[in-house]
Amino acid sequence: MELPDHVLRNRAYWDRTAPEWVAPGERNWAKNEPSWGVWGIPEAELHLVDDVAGLDAIELGCGTGYVSSWLARRGARPVGIDNSARQLETARRLQLEHGLEFPLLHGNAETVPYPDASFDFAISEYGAAIWADPYKWIPEAARLLRPGGRLTFLGNGLLFILCCPDDDDAPPTDRLLHPQFGACRWEWPGNDSVEFHLSHGDMLRLLRDSGFEVEDLIEIQAPEGAVTRFGGFDPAWARRWPSEEVWKARKRS
Ligand SMILES: C[S@@+](CC[C@H](N)C(=O)[O-])C[C@H]1O[C@@H](n2cnc3c(N)ncnc32)[C@H](O)[C@@H]1O
């Protein structure tokens, strides 16, 4: 099947930048206790992978695969899909090093080669959550999930995106620099990748129209004294406004 232009562009981008994600992948694989997003918020606060033992799970945009490794260690049966062969090479090596194997697929999370109702749980941490077209990957997640199955994803908060200057890695300002209306496909000038960011209203409607009930929307506040290795994030800003958010939804029975 022919891949959409954003998938091809993001494939080239992630294949090129994959070496930068090796060390973070290694660190995350070495941890048993999950921590999330750019501020490393502990699982005990966010509960993203609660009660997954015995579940068939899929990670949409798994990168180096550490979220799937956490799922496997908690008794789930994960499958990881990613658009970048280079990211998956790291994931495969780390599987061998940790003696933890699960299927890894090279593909697009918008069209996953699994039958309907194959999974109980779908998750994305900065994978499909911001890199795939939500109008494609969210209905696809609904197709893949069994009735009552859960979808959990974490990415940037829209307010953060609206306040970010166009210069690469510049921190957000206290001004709205971009319009919210019409927000969806997002291309930062000078950057060859394509992101997707929806307003809360549009996301809520999309989830409901795709067959989900929304159970929670967590707007993440950076902890006091937080630091991050990620450029473009400002702890002081993220103490005042949400730089990241988590959506939790359940497929209607
Ligand atoms: C930041 S990584 C996410 C993995 C991990 N949680 C992390 O934060 O490092 C983003 C990943 O999304 C993948 N990705 C981008 N678009 C995708 C798509 N359409 N389908 C599947 N994976 C995709 C990229 O190849 C990349 O490995």
Coordinates of C-alpha atoms and ligand atoms in Angstrom, one line a residue:
M1 CA 0.0 0.0 0.0
E2 CA 1.3 3.5 -0.8
L3 CA 2.2 5.4 2.3
P4 CA 0.9 9.0 2.8
D5 CA 3.5 11.7 2.5
H6 CA 3.6 12.5 6.3
V7 CA 4.4 8.8 7.0
L8 CA 7.2 8.8 4.4
R9 CA 8.6 12.1 5.7
N10 CA 8.4 10.9 9.3
R11 CA 10.0 7.6 8.4
A12 CA 13.0 9.5 6.9
Y13 CA 13.1 11.8 9.9
W14 CA 13.0 9.0 12.5
D15 CA 15.5 6.8 10.6
R16 CA 17.9 9.7 10.6
T17 CA 17.5 10.7 14.3
A18 CA 17.3 7.1 15.6
P19 CA 20.9 7.2 17.0
E20 CA 19.9 10.0 19.4
W21 CA 17.3 7.7 20.9
V22 CA 19.5 4.8 21.6
A23 CA 20.8 6.0 25.0
P24 CA 17.4 7.1 26.3
G25 CA 16.0 3.8 25.1
E26 CA 18.7 1.9 27.0
R27 CA 18.0 3.8 30.2
N28 CA 14.2 3.2 29.9
W29 CA 14.6 -0.5 29.2
A30 CA 16.8 -0.7 32.4
K31 CA 14.0 0.7 34.5
N32 CA 11.3 -1.6 36.0
E33 CA 9.1 1.3 37.2
P34 CA 7.7 3.4 34.3
S35 CA 8.0 7.1 34.3
W36 CA 6.4 9.2 31.6
G37 CA 7.0 12.1 29.2
V38 CA 9.6 14.8 29.3
W39 CA 9.3 15.3 33.1
G40 CA 9.6 11.6 34.0
I41 CA 6.3 11.6 35.9
P42 CA 6.1 8.4 38.0
E43 CA 3.6 5.7 37.0
A44 CA 2.2 5.9 40.6
E45 CA 0.8 9.4 39.7
L46 CA -0.5 8.8 36.2
H47 CA -1.5 5.1 36.2
L48 CA -1.0 4.6 32.5
V49 CA -0.3 0.9 32.6
D50 CA -2.4 -0.2 35.6
D51 CA -4.0 -3.6 35.5
V52 CA -2.5 -4.8 32.2
A53 CA -1.6 -8.4 33.4
G54 CA -3.0 -10.9 30.9
L55 CA -4.0 -8.3 28.3
D56 CA -3.2 -8.3 24.6
A57 CA -1.6 -4.9 24.1
I58 CA -0.3 -2.8 21.2
E59 CA 2.1 0.1 21.4
L60 CA 1.4 2.4 18.4
G61 CA 4.8 4.1 17.5
C62 CA 6.9 2.0 19.9
G63 CA 10.3 3.5 19.0
T64 CA 12.9 1.7 21.0
G65 CA 10.2 -0.4 22.7
Y66 CA 10.6 0.4 26.3
V67 CA 6.9 1.0 27.0
S68 CA 6.2 -2.4 25.6
S69 CA 9.0 -3.8 27.8
W70 CA 7.2 -2.3 30.8
L71 CA 3.9 -3.9 29.6
A72 CA 5.6 -7.3 29.2
R73 CA 7.1 -7.1 32.7
R74 CA 3.7 -6.4 34.1
G75 CA 2.3 -9.5 32.5
A76 CA 0.7 -8.1 29.3
R77 CA 1.4 -9.6 25.8
P78 CA 2.6 -6.5 23.9
V79 CA 3.1 -6.0 20.2
G80 CA 5.0 -2.9 19.1
I81 CA 4.6 -1.2 15.7
D82 CA 6.8 1.6 14.5
N83 CA 7.4 3.4 11.2
S84 CA 11.2 3.5 11.6
A85 CA 13.3 0.5 10.8
R86 CA 16.3 2.1 12.6
Q87 CA 14.3 2.6 15.9
L88 CA 13.2 -1.0 15.7
E89 CA 16.8 -2.2 15.3
T90 CA 17.5 -0.6 18.7
A91 CA 14.3 -2.2 20.1
R92 CA 15.4 -5.7 18.8
R93 CA 18.9 -5.4 20.3
L94 CA 17.4 -4.3 23.7
Q95 CA 15.0 -7.3 23.6
L96 CA 17.9 -9.6 23.2
E97 CA 20.0 -7.9 25.9
H98 CA 17.0 -8.0 28.4
G99 CA 15.8 -11.5 27.3
L100 CA 12.3 -10.1 26.8
E101 CA 10.8 -10.8 23.4
F102 CA 7.6 -9.6 21.8
P103 CA 6.6 -9.0 18.2
L104 CA 7.9 -5.8 16.6
L105 CA 6.3 -4.7 13.3
H106 CA 7.7 -2.2 10.9
G107 CA 4.6 -0.3 9.7
N108 CA 2.2 2.6 10.0
A109 CA 0.0 2.8 13.1
E110 CA -2.7 4.2 10.9
T111 CA -3.1 0.8 9.2
V112 CA -2.1 -2.1 11.4
P113 CA -2.0 -5.6 9.9
Y114 CA -4.0 -7.2 12.7
P115 CA -7.6 -8.4 12.5
D116 CA -10.4 -6.4 14.2
A117 CA -10.7 -6.8 18.0
S118 CA -7.2 -8.3 18.5
F119 CA -6.2 -6.2 21.6
D120 CA -7.5 -5.2 25.0
F121 CA -5.1 -2.3 25.4
A122 CA -3.5 0.3 23.1
I123 CA -0.9 2.8 24.2
S124 CA 1.2 5.5 22.7
E125 CA 3.7 7.8 24.4
Y126 CA 4.7 10.4 21.8
G127 CA 4.3 7.8 19.1
A128 CA 1.2 7.8 17.0
A129 CA -0.1 10.2 19.6
I130 CA 1.7 13.1 17.8
W131 CA 3.2 11.6 14.7
A132 CA 0.3 9.9 13.0
D133 CA -2.9 11.5 11.6
P134 CA -5.4 11.3 14.5
Y135 CA -8.3 11.0 12.0
K136 CA -6.7 7.7 10.8
W137 CA -4.9 6.2 13.9
I138 CA -7.7 6.7 16.4
P139 CA -10.4 4.9 14.3
E140 CA -7.7 2.3 13.6
A141 CA -7.1 1.9 17.4
A142 CA -10.9 1.5 17.9
R143 CA -10.9 -1.2 15.2
L144 CA -8.0 -3.1 16.8
L145 CA -9.5 -3.0 20.3
R146 CA -12.1 -5.4 21.8
P147 CA -15.3 -3.9 23.3
G148 CA -14.3 -2.4 26.7
G149 CA -10.6 -2.2 25.6
R150 CA -8.6 0.8 26.7
L151 CA -6.7 3.4 24.7
T152 CA -4.1 5.6 26.5
F153 CA -1.9 8.2 24.9
L154 CA 0.5 10.9 26.0
G155 CA 1.8 13.8 23.9
N156 CA 2.2 17.6 24.0
G157 CA -0.5 19.8 25.4
L158 CA -2.1 22.0 22.6
L159 CA -1.5 25.1 24.7
F160 CA 2.2 24.3 24.7
I161 CA 2.2 23.9 20.9
L162 CA 0.3 27.2 20.4
C163 CA 2.9 29.1 22.5
C164 CA 6.0 27.6 20.9
P165 CA 8.0 29.9 18.6
D166 CA 8.9 28.6 15.1
D167 CA 12.6 28.3 15.9
D168 CA 13.6 24.7 16.5
D169 CA 14.0 23.9 20.2
A170 CA 13.1 27.4 21.4
P171 CA 11.1 27.2 24.6
P172 CA 7.4 28.2 24.7
T173 CA 6.5 31.9 25.4
D174 CA 3.7 33.3 27.5
R175 CA 1.9 34.4 24.3
L176 CA -0.3 32.5 21.9
L177 CA 1.8 32.4 18.7
H178 CA -0.4 30.2 16.6
P179 CA -4.2 30.0 16.0
Q180 CA -6.0 27.1 17.6
F181 CA -8.8 26.9 15.1
G182 CA -7.8 24.6 12.3
A183 CA -5.1 23.0 14.3
C184 CA -4.3 19.4 13.2
R185 CA -1.4 18.9 10.8
W186 CA 1.6 20.7 12.2
E187 CA 4.8 21.5 10.3
W188 CA 7.5 23.5 12.0
P189 CA 9.4 25.7 9.6
G190 CA 12.8 24.2 8.6
N191 CA 11.8 20.8 10.0
D192 CA 11.1 18.0 7.6
S193 CA 8.8 16.0 10.0
V194 CA 5.1 16.3 10.3
E195 CA 3.2 16.4 13.7
F196 CA -0.5 16.4 14.5
H197 CA -2.1 18.4 17.3
L198 CA -5.8 18.7 17.9
S199 CA -7.8 21.0 20.2
H200 CA -9.5 19.3 23.1
G201 CA -12.9 19.8 21.6
D202 CA -11.8 18.2 18.3
M203 CA -10.1 15.3 20.1
L204 CA -13.1 14.6 22.3
R205 CA -15.4 14.6 19.3
L206 CA -13.0 12.3 17.3
L207 CA -12.7 9.8 20.2
R208 CA -16.5 9.7 20.7
D209 CA -17.2 9.4 16.9
S210 CA -14.6 6.5 16.8
G211 CA -16.5 4.6 19.4
F212 CA -14.7 5.6 22.6
E213 CA -15.9 7.0 25.9
V214 CA -13.3 9.4 27.4
E215 CA -12.4 8.5 30.9
D216 CA -9.8 11.0 31.7
L217 CA -7.7 13.9 30.4
I218 CA -4.7 14.6 32.6
E219 CA -3.0 17.9 32.0
I220 CA 0.6 17.3 33.3
Q221 CA 2.2 19.9 35.5
A222 CA 6.0 19.7 35.7
P223 CA 7.1 18.8 39.2
E224 CA 8.8 21.5 41.3
G225 CA 12.5 21.6 40.5
A226 CA 12.0 19.5 37.4
V227 CA 14.7 19.3 34.8
T228 CA 14.6 17.7 31.4
R229 CA 17.1 16.7 28.7
F230 CA 14.6 17.7 26.0
G231 CA 15.2 21.0 24.3
G232 CA 12.3 23.3 23.8
F233 CA 10.7 22.6 27.2
D234 CA 10.9 25.2 30.0
P235 CA 10.3 23.9 33.5
A236 CA 9.0 27.3 34.7
W237 CA 6.5 27.5 31.9
A238 CA 5.4 23.9 32.5
R239 CA 4.8 24.7 36.2
R240 CA 2.2 27.2 35.1
W241 CA 0.7 25.6 32.0
P242 CA 0.3 22.0 30.7
S243 CA 3.2 21.1 28.4
E244 CA 1.9 17.5 28.1
E245 CA -1.4 15.7 28.4
V246 CA -2.7 12.2 28.7
W247 CA -6.0 10.9 27.2
K248 CA -7.6 7.8 28.6
A249 CA -10.5 6.3 26.6
R250 CA -12.4 3.1 26.6
K251 CA -14.1 1.5 23.6
R252 CA -17.8 1.3 24.0
S253 CA -19.1 -2.2 24.6
Ligands
LIG1 C1 9.5 9.7 20.4 S1 9.3 8.1 19.6 C2 8.1 7.3 20.6 C3 8.6 6.1 21.3 C4 9.0 6.3 22.8 N1 7.8 6.3 23.6 C5 9.8 7.5 23.0 O1 9.2 8.5 23.6 O2 10.9 7.5 22.7 C6 8.3 8.4 18.2 C7 8.2 7.2 17.3 O3 7.0 7.3 16.6 C8 7.2 6.6 15.4 N2 6.2 6.9 14.4 C9 6.0 8.1 13.7 N3 5.0 8.0 12.9 C10 4.5 6.7 13.0 C11 3.4 6.0 12.4 N4 2.6 6.6 11.5 N5 3.2 4.7 12.7 C12 4.0 4.1 13.6 N6 5.0 4.7 14.2 C13 5.3 6.0 13.9 C14 8.6 7.0 15.0 O4 9.2 6.2 14.0 C15 9.3 7.0 16.3 O5 10.0 5.8 16.6

